[in-house]
C-alpha atoms as an extended CHARMM CRD file, in Angstrom:
* protein
*
       207  EXT
         1         1  SER       CA              0.1020000000        0.1340000000       -0.1710000000  PROA      1               0.0000000000
         2         2  GLN       CA              0.7830000000        3.5690000000       -0.4310000000  PROA      2               0.0000000000
         3         3  PRO       CA              1.3830000000        4.2050000000        3.3980000000  PROA      3               0.0000000000
         4         4  ASP       CA              3.7700000000        1.1670000000        3.4150000000  PROA      4               0.0000000000
         5         5  CYS       CA              5.9410000000        2.3430000000        0.6260000000  PROA      5               0.0000000000
         6         6  PHE       CA              6.1610000000        5.8490000000        2.3380000000  PROA      6               0.0000000000
         7         7  SER       CA              7.2440000000        4.1060000000        5.3500000000  PROA      7               0.0000000000
         8         8  ALA       CA              9.6960000000        1.6850000000        3.8060000000  PROA      8               0.0000000000
         9         9  HSD       CA             11.1500000000        4.9610000000        1.7680000000  PROA      9               0.0000000000
        10        10  ARG       CA             11.4810000000        7.0230000000        5.2530000000  PROA      10              0.0000000000
        11        11  ILE       CA             13.5500000000        4.0640000000        6.7370000000  PROA      11              0.0000000000
        12        12  ARG       CA             15.4940000000        3.8040000000        3.6980000000  PROA      12              0.0000000000
        13        13  LEU       CA             16.2250000000        7.7010000000        4.1730000000  PROA      13              0.0000000000
        14        14  MET       CA             17.0720000000        7.6110000000        7.6590000000  PROA      14              0.0000000000
        15        15  SER       CA             19.3660000000        4.6810000000        6.9930000000  PROA      15              0.0000000000
        16        16  ASN       CA             21.2060000000        6.4080000000        4.2250000000  PROA      16              0.0000000000
        17        17  LEU       CA             21.5150000000        9.6420000000        6.4730000000  PROA      17              0.0000000000
        18        18  PHE       CA             22.4280000000        7.7530000000        9.5130000000  PROA      18              0.0000000000
        19        19  PHE       CA             25.3370000000        6.1390000000        7.5330000000  PROA      19              0.0000000000
        20        20  LEU       CA             26.7750000000        9.4230000000        5.7080000000  PROA      20              0.0000000000
        21        21  SER       CA             26.2590000000       11.0370000000        9.2860000000  PROA      21              0.0000000000
        22        22  PHE       CA             28.6840000000        8.2020000000       10.9310000000  PROA      22              0.0000000000
        23        23  ILE       CA             30.9840000000        8.5300000000        8.1250000000  PROA      23              0.0000000000
        24        24  PHE       CA             31.4670000000       12.2300000000        8.5920000000  PROA      24              0.0000000000
        25        25  LEU       CA             31.9340000000       12.0770000000       12.1580000000  PROA      25              0.0000000000
        26        26  ILE       CA             34.8970000000        9.2750000000       11.2810000000  PROA      26              0.0000000000
        27        27  PHE       CA             36.3870000000       11.5700000000        8.8050000000  PROA      27              0.0000000000
        28        28  ALA       CA             36.0020000000       14.6720000000       11.1200000000  PROA      28              0.0000000000
        29        29  SER       CA             37.3230000000       13.0650000000       14.1560000000  PROA      29              0.0000000000
        30        30  ARG       CA             40.6070000000       11.7040000000       11.9260000000  PROA      30              0.0000000000
        31        31  CYS       CA             40.9240000000       15.4860000000       10.7090000000  PROA      31              0.0000000000
        32        32  LEU       CA             41.0780000000       16.6970000000       13.9700000000  PROA      32              0.0000000000
        33        33  PHE       CA             43.5210000000       14.2600000000       15.2730000000  PROA      33              0.0000000000
        34        34  ALA       CA             45.7450000000       15.0040000000       12.6290000000  PROA      34              0.0000000000
        35        35  GLN       CA             45.4690000000       18.7000000000       13.1910000000  PROA      35              0.0000000000
        36        36  LYS       CA             46.7580000000       17.7280000000       16.7850000000  PROA      36              0.0000000000
        37        37  ARG       CA             50.0570000000       15.7020000000       15.7100000000  PROA      37              0.0000000000
        38        38  VAL       CA             51.9490000000       19.0100000000       15.2420000000  PROA      38              0.0000000000
        39        39  GLU       CA             52.8330000000       21.4390000000       17.8160000000  PROA      39              0.0000000000
        40        40  ALA       CA             54.9660000000       24.9660000000       17.3830000000  PROA      40              0.0000000000
        41        41  GLY       CA             55.9430000000       27.6820000000       19.3090000000  PROA      41              0.0000000000
        42        42  VAL       CA             58.0980000000       30.3670000000       20.3210000000  PROA      42              0.0000000000
        43        43  PHE       CA             58.8610000000       31.5140000000       23.9250000000  PROA      43              0.0000000000
        44        44  LEU       CA             60.9200000000       33.9220000000       26.3720000000  PROA      44              0.0000000000
        45        45  ASP       CA             63.6910000000       31.7770000000       27.9320000000  PROA      45              0.0000000000
        46        46  TYR       CA             65.3040000000       32.6370000000       31.5590000000  PROA      46              0.0000000000
        47        47  LEU       CA             68.2930000000       30.8860000000       32.8230000000  PROA      47              0.0000000000
        48        48  ASP       CA             69.5950000000       31.0380000000       36.2750000000  PROA      48              0.0000000000
        49        49  ALA       CA             73.4870000000       29.7980000000       35.0020000000  PROA      49              0.0000000000
        50        50  SER       CA             74.9610000000       28.6220000000       38.2190000000  PROA      50              0.0000000000
        51        51  GLN       CA             78.6040000000       28.4840000000       37.1490000000  PROA      51              0.0000000000
        52        52  THR       CA             78.7950000000       31.9700000000       36.3220000000  PROA      52              0.0000000000
        53        53  SER       CA             76.3230000000       33.4820000000       38.5980000000  PROA      53              0.0000000000
        54        54  THR       CA             74.1180000000       35.1570000000       35.7980000000  PROA      54              0.0000000000
        55        55  ASN       CA             70.4090000000       35.6710000000       35.2970000000  PROA      55              0.0000000000
        56        56  ASN       CA             70.3650000000       35.1730000000       31.3620000000  PROA      56              0.0000000000
        57        57  PHE       CA             67.1960000000       36.1970000000       29.3440000000  PROA      57              0.0000000000
        58        58  GLY       CA             66.6920000000       35.2090000000       25.5220000000  PROA      58              0.0000000000
        59        59  VAL       CA             64.2560000000       33.9020000000       22.8490000000  PROA      59              0.0000000000
        60        60  GLY       CA             63.6930000000       30.6610000000       21.5140000000  PROA      60              0.0000000000
        61        61  GLY       CA             61.4170000000       28.4590000000       19.3510000000  PROA      61              0.0000000000
        62        62  ARG       CA             60.2370000000       24.8720000000       19.3240000000  PROA      62              0.0000000000
        63        63  PHE       CA             58.6790000000       22.1930000000       16.8810000000  PROA      63              0.0000000000
        64        64  GLY       CA             57.0710000000       19.0510000000       17.9880000000  PROA      64              0.0000000000
        65        65  TYR       CA             55.7360000000       16.0760000000       16.3280000000  PROA      65              0.0000000000
        66        66  ARG       CA             53.1140000000       13.5710000000       18.0950000000  PROA      66              0.0000000000
        67        67  VAL       CA             54.3910000000       10.0320000000       17.6800000000  PROA      67              0.0000000000
        68        68  HSD       CA             51.9810000000        8.4730000000       20.1880000000  PROA      68              0.0000000000
        69        69  HSD       CA             48.6070000000        9.3760000000       21.4200000000  PROA      69              0.0000000000
        70        70  ASP       CA             50.4400000000       10.4490000000       24.6790000000  PROA      70              0.0000000000
        71        71  VAL       CA             53.7900000000       11.2720000000       23.2420000000  PROA      71              0.0000000000
        72        72  MET       CA             55.3240000000       14.1740000000       21.2960000000  PROA      72              0.0000000000
        73        73  LEU       CA             58.9030000000       14.1600000000       20.0360000000  PROA      73              0.0000000000
        74        74  GLU       CA             60.3210000000       17.8260000000       20.4780000000  PROA      74              0.0000000000
        75        75  GLY       CA             62.9910000000       19.9500000000       19.2640000000  PROA      75              0.0000000000
        76        76  GLU       CA             63.8240000000       23.2920000000       20.8180000000  PROA      76              0.0000000000
        77        77  LEU       CA             66.5720000000       25.7770000000       19.9840000000  PROA      77              0.0000000000
        78        78  ALA       CA             66.9820000000       29.0550000000       22.3830000000  PROA      78              0.0000000000
        79        79  TYR       CA             69.7950000000       32.0050000000       22.8650000000  PROA      79              0.0000000000
        80        80  ASP       CA             70.0590000000       33.5000000000       25.8500000000  PROA      80              0.0000000000
        81        81  TYR       CA             71.7110000000       37.0760000000       25.4530000000  PROA      81              0.0000000000
        82        82  GLY       CA             74.8920000000       37.9360000000       26.9760000000  PROA      82              0.0000000000
        83        83  ILE       CA             74.9190000000       39.3110000000       30.5440000000  PROA      83              0.0000000000
        84        84  ASN       CA             77.9830000000       41.0650000000       32.0090000000  PROA      84              0.0000000000
        85        85  SER       CA             79.6050000000       38.6500000000       34.8190000000  PROA      85              0.0000000000
        86        86  ALA       CA             82.4650000000       39.4300000000       37.3190000000  PROA      86              0.0000000000
        87        87  GLU       CA             85.0150000000       36.8680000000       36.2450000000  PROA      87              0.0000000000
        88        88  THR       CA             87.6970000000       36.5090000000       38.9690000000  PROA      88              0.0000000000
        89        89  TYR       CA             90.9830000000       35.3810000000       38.6300000000  PROA      89              0.0000000000
        90        90  ARG       CA             93.0090000000       33.4490000000       41.0160000000  PROA      90              0.0000000000
        91        91  ASN       CA             97.0120000000       33.1910000000       41.7050000000  PROA      91              0.0000000000
        92        92  ILE       CA             97.8600000000       29.8840000000       40.5700000000  PROA      92              0.0000000000
        93        93  VAL       CA            100.4250000000       29.4540000000       43.4740000000  PROA      93              0.0000000000
        94        94  ASN       CA             98.6090000000       30.7810000000       46.5110000000  PROA      94              0.0000000000
        95        95  GLY       CA             94.9400000000       31.0400000000       45.3930000000  PROA      95              0.0000000000
        96        96  ASN       CA             94.2940000000       34.4530000000       46.2690000000  PROA      96              0.0000000000
        97        97  LEU       CA             92.2500000000       36.7040000000       44.1380000000  PROA      97              0.0000000000
        98        98  ALA       CA             94.3790000000       38.1660000000       41.4390000000  PROA      98              0.0000000000
        99        99  ALA       CA             91.9680000000       40.0320000000       39.4600000000  PROA      99              0.0000000000
       100       100  ILE       CA             88.2800000000       40.7810000000       38.4630000000  PROA      100             0.0000000000
       101       101  GLU       CA             86.7850000000       41.6760000000       35.1560000000  PROA      101             0.0000000000
       102       102  ASN       CA             83.6660000000       42.3240000000       33.7000000000  PROA      102             0.0000000000
       103       103  THR       CA             82.8330000000       39.1180000000       30.8970000000  PROA      103             0.0000000000
       104       104  SER       CA             79.9570000000       38.8860000000       28.6610000000  PROA      104             0.0000000000
       105       105  VAL       CA             78.2380000000       35.8130000000       29.0430000000  PROA      105             0.0000000000
       106       106  GLY       CA             75.6310000000       34.4130000000       26.3480000000  PROA      106             0.0000000000
       107       107  VAL       CA             74.1570000000       30.7660000000       26.1620000000  PROA      107             0.0000000000
       108       108  THR       CA             72.7490000000       28.6740000000       23.2520000000  PROA      108             0.0000000000
       109       109  HSD       CA             70.8890000000       25.7640000000       23.8170000000  PROA      109             0.0000000000
       110       110  GLY       CA             69.7810000000       22.9190000000       21.6750000000  PROA      110             0.0000000000
       111       111  LEU       CA             67.4490000000       20.1040000000       23.0680000000  PROA      111             0.0000000000
       112       112  VAL       CA             65.7940000000       16.9500000000       21.7940000000  PROA      112             0.0000000000
       113       113  GLY       CA             63.3290000000       14.4440000000       23.6870000000  PROA      113             0.0000000000
       114       114  PRO       CA             60.2520000000       13.2530000000       24.2480000000  PROA      114             0.0000000000
       115       115  LYS       CA             57.2710000000       15.2600000000       26.1490000000  PROA      115             0.0000000000
       116       116  LEU       CA             54.6140000000       13.0110000000       27.7050000000  PROA      116             0.0000000000
       117       117  GLN       CA             51.1970000000       14.7260000000       27.5610000000  PROA      117             0.0000000000
       118       118  PRO       CA             47.5400000000       13.6710000000       27.2310000000  PROA      118             0.0000000000
       119       119  GLY       CA             46.5630000000       14.1720000000       23.7370000000  PROA      119             0.0000000000
       120       120  GLY       CA             43.0640000000       15.9310000000       24.1820000000  PROA      120             0.0000000000
       121       121  GLY       CA             41.6460000000       18.7370000000       26.3920000000  PROA      121             0.0000000000
       122       122  GLY       CA             42.2880000000       22.5660000000       26.3430000000  PROA      122             0.0000000000
       123       123  PHE       CA             44.2260000000       22.4900000000       29.7520000000  PROA      123             0.0000000000
       124       124  ARG       CA             47.0250000000       19.8380000000       29.4850000000  PROA      124             0.0000000000
       125       125  PRO       CA             49.5650000000       19.4700000000       32.1370000000  PROA      125             0.0000000000
       126       126  PHE       CA             52.9580000000       17.4480000000       30.7520000000  PROA      126             0.0000000000
       127       127  VAL       CA             56.6850000000       16.4720000000       31.9180000000  PROA      127             0.0000000000
       128       128  THR       CA             59.7030000000       16.2480000000       29.4490000000  PROA      128             0.0000000000
       129       129  LEU       CA             62.9670000000       14.8980000000       29.1210000000  PROA      129             0.0000000000
       130       130  LYS       CA             65.1920000000       16.2160000000       26.6790000000  PROA      130             0.0000000000
       131       131  GLY       CA             69.2240000000       15.9750000000       25.7680000000  PROA      131             0.0000000000
       132       132  GLY       CA             71.2420000000       18.1710000000       23.9450000000  PROA      132             0.0000000000
       133       133  PHE       CA             74.0030000000       20.9560000000       24.3030000000  PROA      133             0.0000000000
       134       134  MET       CA             74.7610000000       24.1500000000       26.1440000000  PROA      134             0.0000000000
       135       135  ASP       CA             77.4220000000       26.4530000000       24.3110000000  PROA      135             0.0000000000
       136       136  PHE       CA             78.4860000000       29.1410000000       26.4020000000  PROA      136             0.0000000000
       137       137  ARG       CA             79.7250000000       32.2530000000       24.6000000000  PROA      137             0.0000000000
       138       138  LEU       CA             82.3200000000       34.4070000000       26.6900000000  PROA      138             0.0000000000
       139       139  SER       CA             84.0100000000       37.4210000000       25.9190000000  PROA      139             0.0000000000
       140       140  PRO       CA             87.7760000000       37.4160000000       25.3100000000  PROA      140             0.0000000000
       141       141  GLY       CA             89.7430000000       37.5200000000       28.4660000000  PROA      141             0.0000000000
       142       142  LEU       CA             91.2510000000       41.0840000000       28.9160000000  PROA      142             0.0000000000
       143       143  LEU       CA             93.8580000000       40.2420000000       31.4790000000  PROA      143             0.0000000000
       144       144  PRO       CA             96.7370000000       38.5320000000       30.1090000000  PROA      144             0.0000000000
       145       145  LEU       CA             97.9700000000       37.2830000000       33.4980000000  PROA      145             0.0000000000
       146       146  SER       CA            100.5340000000       34.2670000000       33.5300000000  PROA      146             0.0000000000
       147       147  ASN       CA            100.4570000000       33.4630000000       37.2670000000  PROA      147             0.0000000000
       148       148  ALA       CA             96.7220000000       33.8080000000       37.5250000000  PROA      148             0.0000000000
       149       149  VAL       CA             93.6220000000       31.4420000000       36.4380000000  PROA      149             0.0000000000
       150       150  SER       CA             90.0890000000       32.3430000000       35.6890000000  PROA      150             0.0000000000
       151       151  THR       CA             87.2460000000       30.5180000000       37.7180000000  PROA      151             0.0000000000
       152       152  LEU       CA             85.4540000000       30.2830000000       34.5900000000  PROA      152             0.0000000000
       153       153  LEU       CA             88.4270000000       28.3610000000       33.0890000000  PROA      153             0.0000000000
       154       154  GLY       CA             86.1370000000       25.1860000000       32.2830000000  PROA      154             0.0000000000
       155       155  LEU       CA             83.7870000000       27.2060000000       30.2190000000  PROA      155             0.0000000000
       156       156  ARG       CA             86.6110000000       29.0490000000       28.4240000000  PROA      156             0.0000000000
       157       157  THR       CA             88.5820000000       25.8060000000       27.3310000000  PROA      157             0.0000000000
       158       158  SER       CA             85.3280000000       23.8240000000       26.8640000000  PROA      158             0.0000000000
       159       159  ASN       CA             82.5070000000       26.0540000000       26.0090000000  PROA      159             0.0000000000
       160       160  LEU       CA             80.4730000000       23.1560000000       24.1680000000  PROA      160             0.0000000000
       161       161  ASN       CA             78.6520000000       20.8030000000       27.0310000000  PROA      161             0.0000000000
       162       162  ALA       CA             76.3420000000       17.9800000000       26.7080000000  PROA      162             0.0000000000
       163       163  ALA       CA             73.1360000000       18.8280000000       28.6980000000  PROA      163             0.0000000000
       164       164  ILE       CA             70.2660000000       17.0990000000       29.9450000000  PROA      164             0.0000000000
       165       165  TYR       CA             66.6720000000       18.8330000000       30.8710000000  PROA      165             0.0000000000
       166       166  PRO       CA             64.0970000000       17.1050000000       32.7890000000  PROA      166             0.0000000000
       167       167  ALA       CA             61.0410000000       19.7470000000       33.3730000000  PROA      167             0.0000000000
       168       168  ALA       CA             57.3840000000       19.7320000000       33.7020000000  PROA      168             0.0000000000
       169       169  GLY       CA             54.7170000000       22.4640000000       32.6530000000  PROA      169             0.0000000000
       170       170  VAL       CA             51.3600000000       23.0460000000       31.6870000000  PROA      170             0.0000000000
       171       171  GLU       CA             49.7240000000       24.0690000000       28.1320000000  PROA      171             0.0000000000
       172       172  ALA       CA             46.1360000000       25.9700000000       28.0750000000  PROA      172             0.0000000000
       173       173  ALA       CA             44.6130000000       26.2930000000       24.7260000000  PROA      173             0.0000000000
       174       174  ILE       CA             41.3950000000       27.6170000000       22.8860000000  PROA      174             0.0000000000
       175       175  GLY       CA             41.1140000000       25.7400000000       19.8400000000  PROA      175             0.0000000000
       176       176  PRO       CA             44.5410000000       25.5160000000       17.9710000000  PROA      176             0.0000000000
       177       177  VAL       CA             46.1520000000       28.4820000000       20.1410000000  PROA      177             0.0000000000
       178       178  GLY       CA             47.4990000000       28.4630000000       23.4250000000  PROA      178             0.0000000000
       179       179  LEU       CA             50.2410000000       29.2770000000       26.0050000000  PROA      179             0.0000000000
       180       180  ARG       CA             52.8490000000       27.3480000000       27.5870000000  PROA      180             0.0000000000
       181       181  LEU       CA             54.7360000000       27.3740000000       30.7870000000  PROA      181             0.0000000000
       182       182  GLU       CA             57.2990000000       25.5260000000       31.7170000000  PROA      182             0.0000000000
       183       183  ALA       CA             60.0470000000       24.8800000000       34.3780000000  PROA      183             0.0000000000
       184       184  GLY       CA             62.8520000000       22.5650000000       34.6360000000  PROA      184             0.0000000000
       185       185  ASP       CA             66.7210000000       21.8030000000       35.5720000000  PROA      185             0.0000000000
       186       186  GLU       CA             69.0520000000       22.2400000000       32.5460000000  PROA      186             0.0000000000
       187       187  ILE       CA             72.1810000000       20.2730000000       33.6130000000  PROA      187             0.0000000000
       188       188  TYR       CA             75.3660000000       20.2180000000       31.7880000000  PROA      188             0.0000000000
       189       189  PHE       CA             78.4670000000       18.7400000000       32.3660000000  PROA      189             0.0000000000
       190       190  ASN       CA             81.9870000000       20.8080000000       32.6500000000  PROA      190             0.0000000000
       191       191  ASN       CA             84.5370000000       19.4050000000       35.0560000000  PROA      191             0.0000000000
       192       192  GLY       CA             81.4560000000       18.3370000000       37.0880000000  PROA      192             0.0000000000
       193       193  VAL       CA             77.7430000000       18.2680000000       37.0120000000  PROA      193             0.0000000000
       194       194  HSD       CA             76.2250000000       21.8520000000       37.0060000000  PROA      194             0.0000000000
       195       195  HSD       CA             72.3460000000       22.5630000000       37.5540000000  PROA      195             0.0000000000
       196       196  ASN       CA             70.6050000000       25.4480000000       36.3120000000  PROA      196             0.0000000000
       197       197  LEU       CA             66.8200000000       26.7600000000       36.6100000000  PROA      197             0.0000000000
       198       198  ARG       CA             65.4160000000       27.5490000000       33.4920000000  PROA      198             0.0000000000
       199       199  LEU       CA             61.8870000000       28.8060000000       32.8570000000  PROA      199             0.0000000000
       200       200  THR       CA             60.0600000000       29.4960000000       29.3580000000  PROA      200             0.0000000000
       201       201  PHE       CA             56.7290000000       30.8690000000       28.6240000000  PROA      201             0.0000000000
       202       202  GLY       CA             55.0450000000       31.5800000000       25.3210000000  PROA      202             0.0000000000
       203       203  PRO       CA             52.4960000000       31.0020000000       22.6880000000  PROA      203             0.0000000000
       204       204  ILE       CA             51.8740000000       27.8530000000       20.8560000000  PROA      204             0.0000000000
       205       205  VAL       CA             50.0660000000       26.5880000000       17.9510000000  PROA      205             0.0000000000
       206       206  ARG       CA             48.6850000000       23.1660000000       16.7300000000  PROA      206             0.0000000000
       207       207  PHE       CA             47.9730000000       21.9590000000       13.5970000000  PROA      207             0.0000000000
């Protein structure tokens, strides 16, 4: 009868709409996940360098790619501008203070490693462990003293040092744009282990 045909047509139409909606949701969810596989950002960088007793500020950038739902592989590069530090020289015979001069200390950081973080949500805490290098740039020594040695001799003879960086922080985002705050201990090895407080803050974008 005509009502039965009409009902059958409605059922087929609803079934087709349901199937198309299901396919659309799957496609949209995959696109959304793909948009969150990549994260890039710039940041302000603060380093409390223990060996030189300087508070260095600079800028940097980072790029990350999600290799797992909760794991992102990140790389970052930053440069902290030169800050004057009082470099002391001690007599090599008796250890007494021989001279003091102002030395400009700049630092370049290069780090790569995993970041553990939930893959969804607008508020995401995270932890990270990276490895790389810290390159200290010191201005030339102005005191040609043969009987004195600088307390920063280790950095002058080996300015490029291996480093590891355990850190934690949080990201807050609305859509693809957000902010990231991070704090950690940047550790480098130069005639021993040197711990340095590091803070970064800046915008991020996910796509």
